[in-house]
PDB file of C-alpha atoms and ligand atoms in Angstrom:
ATOM      1  CA  MET A   1     -20.321 -47.541 -58.301  1.00  0.00           C
ATOM      2  CA  SER A   2     -24.124 -46.676 -59.186  1.00  0.00           C
ATOM      3  CA  GLN A   3     -24.844 -46.168 -63.052  1.00  0.00           C
ATOM      4  CA  SER A   4     -26.664 -43.125 -64.392  1.00  0.00           C
ATOM      5  CA  PRO A   5     -29.942 -44.022 -66.217  1.00  0.00           C
ATOM      6  CA  HIS A   6     -28.448 -43.205 -69.674  1.00  0.00           C
ATOM      7  CA  ILE A   7     -25.541 -45.770 -68.872  1.00  0.00           C
ATOM      8  CA  SER A   8     -27.966 -48.489 -67.970  1.00  0.00           C
ATOM      9  CA  LEU A   9     -30.434 -48.094 -70.849  1.00  0.00           C
ATOM     10  CA  ILE A  10     -27.270 -47.739 -73.269  1.00  0.00           C
ATOM     11  CA  ASN A  11     -25.643 -51.031 -71.918  1.00  0.00           C
ATOM     12  CA  ALA A  12     -29.092 -52.713 -72.036  1.00  0.00           C
ATOM     13  CA  MET A  13     -29.479 -51.824 -75.979  1.00  0.00           C
ATOM     14  CA  VAL A  14     -26.144 -53.081 -76.617  1.00  0.00           C
ATOM     15  CA  ALA A  15     -26.802 -56.269 -74.723  1.00  0.00           C
ATOM     16  CA  SER A  16     -30.034 -56.675 -76.419  1.00  0.00           C
ATOM     17  CA  VAL A  17     -28.421 -56.177 -79.947  1.00  0.00           C
ATOM     18  CA  ASN A  18     -26.458 -59.419 -79.229  1.00  0.00           C
ATOM     19  CA  GLU A  19     -28.754 -61.628 -77.259  1.00  0.00           C
ATOM     20  CA  ASP A  20     -31.895 -61.295 -79.468  1.00  0.00           C
ATOM     21  CA  GLU A  21     -30.988 -63.165 -82.417  1.00  0.00           C
ATOM     22  CA  SER A  22     -34.464 -62.451 -84.264  1.00  0.00           C
ATOM     23  CA  ASP A  23     -35.193 -59.600 -85.976  1.00  0.00           C
ATOM     24  CA  THR A  24     -38.061 -58.560 -84.470  1.00  0.00           C
ATOM     25  CA  SER A  25     -39.388 -55.151 -85.077  1.00  0.00           C
ATOM     26  CA  SER A  26     -38.507 -54.346 -81.195  1.00  0.00           C
ATOM     27  CA  ASN A  27     -35.154 -55.461 -81.778  1.00  0.00           C
ATOM     28  CA  ARG A  28     -34.988 -53.073 -84.785  1.00  0.00           C
ATOM     29  CA  ILE A  29     -35.959 -50.114 -82.545  1.00  0.00           C
ATOM     30  CA  LYS A  30     -33.361 -50.988 -80.133  1.00  0.00           C
ATOM     31  CA  ARG A  31     -30.856 -51.315 -82.635  1.00  0.00           C
ATOM     32  CA  ALA A  32     -31.816 -48.094 -84.246  1.00  0.00           C
ATOM     33  CA  SER A  33     -31.671 -46.267 -80.628  1.00  0.00           C
ATOM     34  CA  ILE A  34     -27.757 -46.662 -80.688  1.00  0.00           C
ATOM     35  CA  GLY A  35     -27.425 -43.984 -83.372  1.00  0.00           C
ATOM     36  CA  LYS A  36     -24.791 -43.542 -86.125  1.00  0.00           C
ATOM     37  CA  VAL A  37     -21.003 -44.494 -85.432  1.00  0.00           C
ATOM     38  CA  VAL A  38     -18.758 -41.879 -86.241  1.00  0.00           C
ATOM     39  CA  CYS A  39     -15.251 -42.845 -86.620  1.00  0.00           C
ATOM     40  CA  VAL A  40     -12.154 -40.613 -86.761  1.00  0.00           C
ATOM     41  CA  GLY A  41      -8.896 -41.748 -88.978  1.00  0.00           C
ATOM     42  CA  ARG A  42      -5.653 -41.192 -88.168  1.00  0.00           C
ATOM     43  CA  ASN A  43      -6.070 -39.265 -84.812  1.00  0.00           C
ATOM     44  CA  TYR A  44      -2.463 -40.484 -83.449  1.00  0.00           C
ATOM     45  CA  ALA A  45       0.568 -39.377 -85.353  1.00  0.00           C
ATOM     46  CA  ALA A  46       2.322 -42.914 -84.666  1.00  0.00           C
ATOM     47  CA  HIS A  47      -0.487 -44.602 -86.248  1.00  0.00           C
ATOM     48  CA  ALA A  48      -0.603 -42.163 -89.166  1.00  0.00           C
ATOM     49  CA  HIS A  49       3.262 -43.059 -89.665  1.00  0.00           C
ATOM     50  CA  GLU A  50       3.037 -46.950 -89.405  1.00  0.00           C
ATOM     51  CA  LEU A  51       0.498 -47.122 -92.322  1.00  0.00           C
ATOM     52  CA  GLY A  52       2.507 -44.743 -94.407  1.00  0.00           C
ATOM     53  CA  ASN A  53       0.083 -42.099 -94.266  1.00  0.00           C
ATOM     54  CA  ASP A  54       0.400 -38.118 -93.977  1.00  0.00           C
ATOM     55  CA  ILE A  55      -0.755 -36.354 -90.888  1.00  0.00           C
ATOM     56  CA  PRO A  56      -4.256 -34.650 -91.401  1.00  0.00           C
ATOM     57  CA  THR A  57      -5.015 -30.927 -90.670  1.00  0.00           C
ATOM     58  CA  SER A  58      -8.459 -31.594 -89.819  1.00  0.00           C
ATOM     59  CA  PRO A  59     -10.220 -34.799 -88.803  1.00  0.00           C
ATOM     60  CA  ILE A  60     -10.614 -37.798 -91.122  1.00  0.00           C
ATOM     61  CA  LEU A  61     -14.303 -38.719 -90.674  1.00  0.00           C
ATOM     62  CA  PHE A  62     -16.097 -41.862 -91.638  1.00  0.00           C
ATOM     63  CA  MET A  63     -18.965 -43.890 -90.286  1.00  0.00           C
ATOM     64  CA  LYS A  64     -20.219 -47.395 -89.561  1.00  0.00           C
ATOM     65  CA  PRO A  65     -23.950 -48.768 -89.550  1.00  0.00           C
ATOM     66  CA  THR A  66     -25.680 -49.668 -86.436  1.00  0.00           C
ATOM     67  CA  SER A  67     -25.832 -53.304 -88.082  1.00  0.00           C
ATOM     68  CA  SER A  68     -22.075 -53.497 -87.638  1.00  0.00           C
ATOM     69  CA  VAL A  69     -22.493 -53.049 -83.793  1.00  0.00           C
ATOM     70  CA  VAL A  70     -21.610 -55.898 -81.514  1.00  0.00           C
ATOM     71  CA  SER A  71     -20.861 -56.111 -77.776  1.00  0.00           C
ATOM     72  CA  VAL A  72     -17.495 -57.383 -76.798  1.00  0.00           C
ATOM     73  CA  ARG A  73     -19.333 -59.996 -74.545  1.00  0.00           C
ATOM     74  CA  ASN A  74     -20.087 -61.761 -77.730  1.00  0.00           C
ATOM     75  CA  ASN A  75     -16.923 -63.885 -79.287  1.00  0.00           C
ATOM     76  CA  ILE A  76     -15.489 -61.662 -82.189  1.00  0.00           C
ATOM     77  CA  VAL A  77     -16.322 -63.349 -85.471  1.00  0.00           C
ATOM     78  CA  ARG A  78     -13.481 -62.635 -88.267  1.00  0.00           C
ATOM     79  CA  PRO A  79     -14.648 -62.349 -91.833  1.00  0.00           C
ATOM     80  CA  ASP A  80     -13.046 -65.272 -93.882  1.00  0.00           C
ATOM     81  CA  SER A  81      -9.513 -64.392 -94.790  1.00  0.00           C
ATOM     82  CA  GLN A  82      -9.442 -66.651 -97.906  1.00  0.00           C
ATOM     83  CA  VAL A  83     -12.554 -64.496 -99.186  1.00  0.00           C
ATOM     84  CA  TYR A  84     -11.784 -60.878 -97.701  1.00  0.00           C
ATOM     85  CA  GLY A  85      -8.053 -60.881 -96.731  1.00  0.00           C
ATOM     86  CA  ASP A  86      -6.540 -59.629 -93.553  1.00  0.00           C
ATOM     87  CA  THR A  87      -8.692 -58.129 -90.717  1.00  0.00           C
ATOM     88  CA  HIS A  88      -6.937 -55.541 -88.795  1.00  0.00           C
ATOM     89  CA  TYR A  89      -7.984 -54.511 -85.008  1.00  0.00           C
ATOM     90  CA  GLU A  90      -7.920 -51.093 -83.790  1.00  0.00           C
ATOM     91  CA  ALA A  91      -8.845 -50.420 -80.218  1.00  0.00           C
ATOM     92  CA  GLU A  92     -10.236 -47.003 -79.701  1.00  0.00           C
ATOM     93  CA  LEU A  93     -11.704 -44.923 -77.040  1.00  0.00           C
ATOM     94  CA  CYS A  94     -15.092 -44.620 -77.588  1.00  0.00           C
ATOM     95  CA  ILE A  95     -17.570 -41.793 -76.551  1.00  0.00           C
ATOM     96  CA  GLN A  96     -21.645 -42.218 -76.386  1.00  0.00           C
ATOM     97  CA  LEU A  97     -23.534 -38.679 -76.598  1.00  0.00           C
ATOM     98  CA  SER A  98     -26.523 -38.054 -74.240  1.00  0.00           C
ATOM     99  CA  ALA A  99     -27.431 -34.903 -75.971  1.00  0.00           C
ATOM    100  CA  ASP A 100     -27.546 -33.544 -79.753  1.00  0.00           C
ATOM    101  CA  LEU A 101     -24.651 -31.585 -80.464  1.00  0.00           C
ATOM    102  CA  SER A 102     -24.890 -29.164 -83.588  1.00  0.00           C
ATOM    103  CA  ALA A 103     -22.126 -26.565 -84.358  1.00  0.00           C
ATOM    104  CA  ALA A 104     -21.287 -26.991 -80.755  1.00  0.00           C
ATOM    105  CA  THR A 105     -18.557 -25.325 -78.545  1.00  0.00           C
ATOM    106  CA  VAL A 106     -16.208 -27.648 -77.041  1.00  0.00           C
ATOM    107  CA  GLU A 107     -17.885 -26.889 -73.486  1.00  0.00           C
ATOM    108  CA  GLN A 108     -21.343 -27.972 -75.103  1.00  0.00           C
ATOM    109  CA  ALA A 109     -19.519 -31.134 -76.621  1.00  0.00           C
ATOM    110  CA  LYS A 110     -17.855 -31.947 -72.915  1.00  0.00           C
ATOM    111  CA  GLN A 111     -21.576 -31.752 -71.619  1.00  0.00           C
ATOM    112  CA  ALA A 112     -23.082 -34.076 -74.043  1.00  0.00           C
ATOM    113  CA  ILE A 113     -20.922 -37.022 -73.182  1.00  0.00           C
ATOM    114  CA  GLY A 114     -23.201 -39.814 -71.472  1.00  0.00           C
ATOM    115  CA  GLY A 115     -20.958 -42.940 -71.663  1.00  0.00           C
ATOM    116  CA  VAL A 116     -17.413 -43.809 -72.342  1.00  0.00           C
ATOM    117  CA  THR A 117     -15.876 -47.237 -73.184  1.00  0.00           C
ATOM    118  CA  LEU A 118     -13.190 -48.934 -75.578  1.00  0.00           C
ATOM    119  CA  GLY A 119     -14.087 -50.476 -78.986  1.00  0.00           C
ATOM    120  CA  LEU A 120     -12.741 -52.046 -81.872  1.00  0.00           C
ATOM    121  CA  ASP A 121     -12.664 -50.412 -85.132  1.00  0.00           C
ATOM    122  CA  LEU A 122     -12.486 -53.933 -86.961  1.00  0.00           C
ATOM    123  CA  THR A 123     -10.971 -53.179 -90.429  1.00  0.00           C
ATOM    124  CA  LEU A 124     -10.503 -55.444 -93.762  1.00  0.00           C
ATOM    125  CA  ARG A 125      -6.988 -53.958 -94.281  1.00  0.00           C
ATOM    126  CA  ASP A 126      -6.367 -55.660 -97.492  1.00  0.00           C
ATOM    127  CA  LEU A 127      -9.497 -54.541 -99.170  1.00  0.00           C
ATOM    128  CA  GLN A 128      -9.097 -50.934 -97.549  1.00  0.00           C
ATOM    129  CA  SER A 129      -5.754 -50.525 -99.569  1.00  0.00           C
ATOM    130  CA  GLN A 130      -7.401 -51.921-102.833  1.00  0.00           C
ATOM    131  CA  LEU A 131     -10.340 -49.368-102.385  1.00  0.00           C
ATOM    132  CA  LYS A 132      -7.880 -46.336-101.219  1.00  0.00           C
ATOM    133  CA  ASP A 133      -5.658 -47.309-104.351  1.00  0.00           C
ATOM    134  CA  LYS A 134      -8.757 -46.828-106.467  1.00  0.00           C
ATOM    135  CA  GLY A 135     -10.243 -43.696-105.007  1.00  0.00           C
ATOM    136  CA  GLN A 136     -13.205 -45.540-103.719  1.00  0.00           C
ATOM    137  CA  PRO A 137     -15.060 -44.980-100.138  1.00  0.00           C
ATOM    138  CA  TRP A 138     -14.250 -47.543 -97.464  1.00  0.00           C
ATOM    139  CA  GLU A 139     -17.326 -48.833 -96.237  1.00  0.00           C
ATOM    140  CA  ARG A 140     -16.705 -52.452 -97.862  1.00  0.00           C
ATOM    141  CA  ALA A 141     -13.729 -52.635 -95.404  1.00  0.00           C
ATOM    142  CA  LYS A 142     -15.414 -51.023 -92.420  1.00  0.00           C
ATOM    143  CA  CYS A 143     -19.135 -51.483 -92.187  1.00  0.00           C
ATOM    144  CA  PHE A 144     -19.135 -55.592 -92.256  1.00  0.00           C
ATOM    145  CA  ASP A 145     -21.718 -57.080 -89.707  1.00  0.00           C
ATOM    146  CA  GLY A 146     -19.473 -57.363 -86.685  1.00  0.00           C
ATOM    147  CA  ALA A 147     -17.301 -54.500 -87.387  1.00  0.00           C
ATOM    148  CA  CYS A 148     -17.898 -52.218 -84.464  1.00  0.00           C
ATOM    149  CA  VAL A 149     -17.113 -53.790 -81.355  1.00  0.00           C
ATOM    150  CA  LEU A 150     -18.283 -51.965 -78.126  1.00  0.00           C
ATOM    151  CA  ALA A 151     -17.396 -52.794 -74.584  1.00  0.00           C
ATOM    152  CA  ASP A 152     -19.639 -51.557 -71.768  1.00  0.00           C
ATOM    153  CA  TRP A 153     -20.395 -47.913 -71.272  1.00  0.00           C
ATOM    154  CA  ILE A 154     -19.100 -46.144 -68.171  1.00  0.00           C
ATOM    155  CA  ASP A 155     -20.195 -42.939 -66.525  1.00  0.00           C
ATOM    156  CA  PRO A 156     -17.687 -40.091 -67.922  1.00  0.00           C
ATOM    157  CA  GLN A 157     -17.576 -38.681 -64.255  1.00  0.00           C
ATOM    158  CA  ALA A 158     -15.362 -41.673 -63.652  1.00  0.00           C
ATOM    159  CA  PHE A 159     -12.582 -40.203 -65.280  1.00  0.00           C
ATOM    160  CA  GLY A 160     -12.590 -36.861 -64.675  1.00  0.00           C
ATOM    161  CA  ASP A 161     -10.455 -35.002 -67.713  1.00  0.00           C
ATOM    162  CA  LEU A 162     -11.001 -37.241 -71.069  1.00  0.00           C
ATOM    163  CA  SER A 163      -7.979 -35.425 -72.354  1.00  0.00           C
ATOM    164  CA  THR A 164      -5.699 -37.751 -70.353  1.00  0.00           C
ATOM    165  CA  VAL A 165      -7.120 -41.137 -70.524  1.00  0.00           C
ATOM    166  CA  SER A 166      -4.869 -44.327 -71.205  1.00  0.00           C
ATOM    167  CA  TYR A 167      -6.018 -47.607 -72.429  1.00  0.00           C
ATOM    168  CA  GLN A 168      -4.691 -50.859 -73.655  1.00  0.00           C
ATOM    169  CA  LEU A 169      -5.229 -53.848 -75.811  1.00  0.00           C
ATOM    170  CA  TYR A 170      -3.472 -56.956 -75.222  1.00  0.00           C
ATOM    171  CA  ILE A 171      -3.730 -60.055 -77.483  1.00  0.00           C
ATOM    172  CA  ASN A 172      -2.732 -63.318 -75.891  1.00  0.00           C
ATOM    173  CA  ASN A 173      -1.702 -61.713 -72.880  1.00  0.00           C
ATOM    174  CA  GLU A 174       0.926 -59.511 -75.127  1.00  0.00           C
ATOM    175  CA  LEU A 175       0.378 -55.754 -74.975  1.00  0.00           C
ATOM    176  CA  LYS A 176      -0.274 -54.719 -78.644  1.00  0.00           C
ATOM    177  CA  GLN A 177      -1.599 -51.198 -78.393  1.00  0.00           C
ATOM    178  CA  ASP A 178      -0.811 -48.496 -75.613  1.00  0.00           C
ATOM    179  CA  GLY A 179      -3.069 -45.536 -76.179  1.00  0.00           C
ATOM    180  CA  ASP A 180      -3.271 -42.148 -74.265  1.00  0.00           C
ATOM    181  CA  THR A 181      -5.722 -39.571 -75.247  1.00  0.00           C
ATOM    182  CA  ALA A 182      -2.933 -36.864 -74.431  1.00  0.00           C
ATOM    183  CA  LEU A 183      -1.587 -37.841 -77.715  1.00  0.00           C
ATOM    184  CA  MET A 184      -4.371 -37.199 -79.991  1.00  0.00           C
ATOM    185  CA  LEU A 185      -3.963 -35.027 -82.655  1.00  0.00           C
ATOM    186  CA  PHE A 186      -7.595 -33.798 -82.240  1.00  0.00           C
ATOM    187  CA  PRO A 187      -8.295 -34.110 -78.606  1.00  0.00           C
ATOM    188  CA  VAL A 188     -11.831 -35.584 -77.564  1.00  0.00           C
ATOM    189  CA  TYR A 189     -13.778 -32.440 -76.525  1.00  0.00           C
ATOM    190  CA  GLU A 190     -12.428 -30.594 -79.560  1.00  0.00           C
ATOM    191  CA  LEU A 191     -13.150 -33.377 -81.559  1.00  0.00           C
ATOM    192  CA  LEU A 192     -16.730 -33.876 -80.896  1.00  0.00           C
ATOM    193  CA  ALA A 193     -17.245 -29.922 -81.354  1.00  0.00           C
ATOM    194  CA  GLU A 194     -15.800 -30.080 -84.731  1.00  0.00           C
ATOM    195  CA  ILE A 195     -17.437 -33.133 -85.749  1.00  0.00           C
ATOM    196  CA  SER A 196     -20.832 -31.299 -84.869  1.00  0.00           C
ATOM    197  CA  HIS A 197     -19.915 -28.261 -87.340  1.00  0.00           C
ATOM    198  CA  ALA A 198     -19.499 -31.027 -90.123  1.00  0.00           C
ATOM    199  CA  PHE A 199     -22.786 -32.524 -89.454  1.00  0.00           C
ATOM    200  CA  SER A 200     -25.387 -32.883 -86.753  1.00  0.00           C
ATOM    201  CA  LEU A 201     -24.559 -35.533 -83.661  1.00  0.00           C
ATOM    202  CA  GLN A 202     -27.344 -36.921 -82.009  1.00  0.00           C
ATOM    203  CA  ALA A 203     -28.319 -38.491 -78.488  1.00  0.00           C
ATOM    204  CA  GLY A 204     -27.143 -42.063 -78.767  1.00  0.00           C
ATOM    205  CA  ASP A 205     -24.554 -41.723 -81.313  1.00  0.00           C
ATOM    206  CA  VAL A 206     -21.021 -42.943 -80.985  1.00  0.00           C
ATOM    207  CA  ILE A 207     -17.727 -41.828 -81.791  1.00  0.00           C
ATOM    208  CA  MET A 208     -14.807 -44.152 -82.205  1.00  0.00           C
ATOM    209  CA  THR A 209     -11.881 -41.629 -81.604  1.00  0.00           C
ATOM    210  CA  GLY A 210      -8.973 -43.127 -83.608  1.00  0.00           C
ATOM    211  CA  THR A 211      -6.614 -45.671 -82.740  1.00  0.00           C
ATOM    212  CA  PRO A 212      -3.041 -45.417 -81.309  1.00  0.00           C
ATOM    213  CA  SER A 213      -0.106 -47.100 -83.177  1.00  0.00           C
ATOM    214  CA  GLY A 214       0.206 -50.859 -83.111  1.00  0.00           C
ATOM    215  CA  VAL A 215      -2.409 -51.974 -84.981  1.00  0.00           C
ATOM    216  CA  GLY A 216      -2.077 -55.661 -86.450  1.00  0.00           C
ATOM    217  CA  LEU A 217      -3.800 -58.936 -87.716  1.00  0.00           C
ATOM    218  CA  LEU A 218      -6.520 -60.353 -85.824  1.00  0.00           C
ATOM    219  CA  GLN A 219      -6.133 -64.116 -86.201  1.00  0.00           C
ATOM    220  CA  ALA A 220      -8.408 -67.002 -85.241  1.00  0.00           C
ATOM    221  CA  GLY A 221      -7.921 -68.186 -81.746  1.00  0.00           C
ATOM    222  CA  ASP A 222      -6.535 -64.831 -80.384  1.00  0.00           C
ATOM    223  CA  GLU A 223      -7.561 -63.888 -77.008  1.00  0.00           C
ATOM    224  CA  LEU A 224      -8.154 -59.835 -76.589  1.00  0.00           C
ATOM    225  CA  LYS A 225      -8.078 -57.932 -73.745  1.00  0.00           C
ATOM    226  CA  LEU A 226      -9.243 -54.410 -73.470  1.00  0.00           C
ATOM    227  CA  VAL A 227      -8.400 -52.422 -70.300  1.00  0.00           C
ATOM    228  CA  LEU A 228      -9.440 -48.859 -69.459  1.00  0.00           C
ATOM    229  CA  GLY A 229      -8.326 -48.157 -66.235  1.00  0.00           C
ATOM    230  CA  ALA A 230     -10.027 -50.216 -63.585  1.00  0.00           C
ATOM    231  CA  HIS A 231     -12.294 -51.875 -66.238  1.00  0.00           C
ATOM    232  CA  GLU A 232     -11.217 -54.842 -68.725  1.00  0.00           C
ATOM    233  CA  TRP A 233     -12.914 -57.072 -70.965  1.00  0.00           C
ATOM    234  CA  GLN A 234     -11.846 -60.114 -72.367  1.00  0.00           C
ATOM    235  CA  THR A 235     -13.074 -61.975 -75.804  1.00  0.00           C
ATOM    236  CA  PRO A 236     -11.975 -64.611 -77.851  1.00  0.00           C
ATOM    237  CA  VAL A 237     -11.785 -64.278 -81.704  1.00  0.00           C
ATOM    238  CA  LEU A 238     -13.577 -67.486 -83.516  1.00  0.00           C
TER     239      LEU A 238
HETATM  240 ZN1  LIG B   1     -10.342 -46.859 -86.313  1.00  0.00          ZN
END
């Protein structure tokens, strides 16, 4: 399948972030081109229940900085558990925009989707619980370098309707998360439109649409496999 120019460009950007270790000015520009990463909390009822949380009445939004983005083609580097406690994996369907969205309609949101892939919203769960208990923001638990793992972007045309897409995360060949966007509390297109009413989204921005149930501990030596239809990506955890 031939890739759209947008998809090729974005995949090159994500690869460049990881291949080029030097912090040259051109690297900073490419990194910035990926845009902000907007994440959605508790978008699947079963996941809200497993962490003992209430079902939200509107999407819970938070962000990850561009500096947290890494390609799944790199090994996952887990923060030191002695210092930071448990790191959890959260496999999520991710969307990248190819157009700006501001107070958009659902149809406009649909048209603005430039790429689809899977990602891991890595979370320092112990630290997040402590921060929640104190009523403090989650950034320390969600924004560390490597906390946003993205696979390769796929043309949205390959999926047809994003309202019924299933995806899986396997760890050491055991199925851990089995997601289906049909089970989202806030479905993909409506979600993008709703976010754009809270703040503007721009071309290049990434939306991590929330994790299904089955989140758990990431351990050194684990082999992760993300599956999205005919596409799959594997990566070890260091
Ligand atoms: Zn998440």
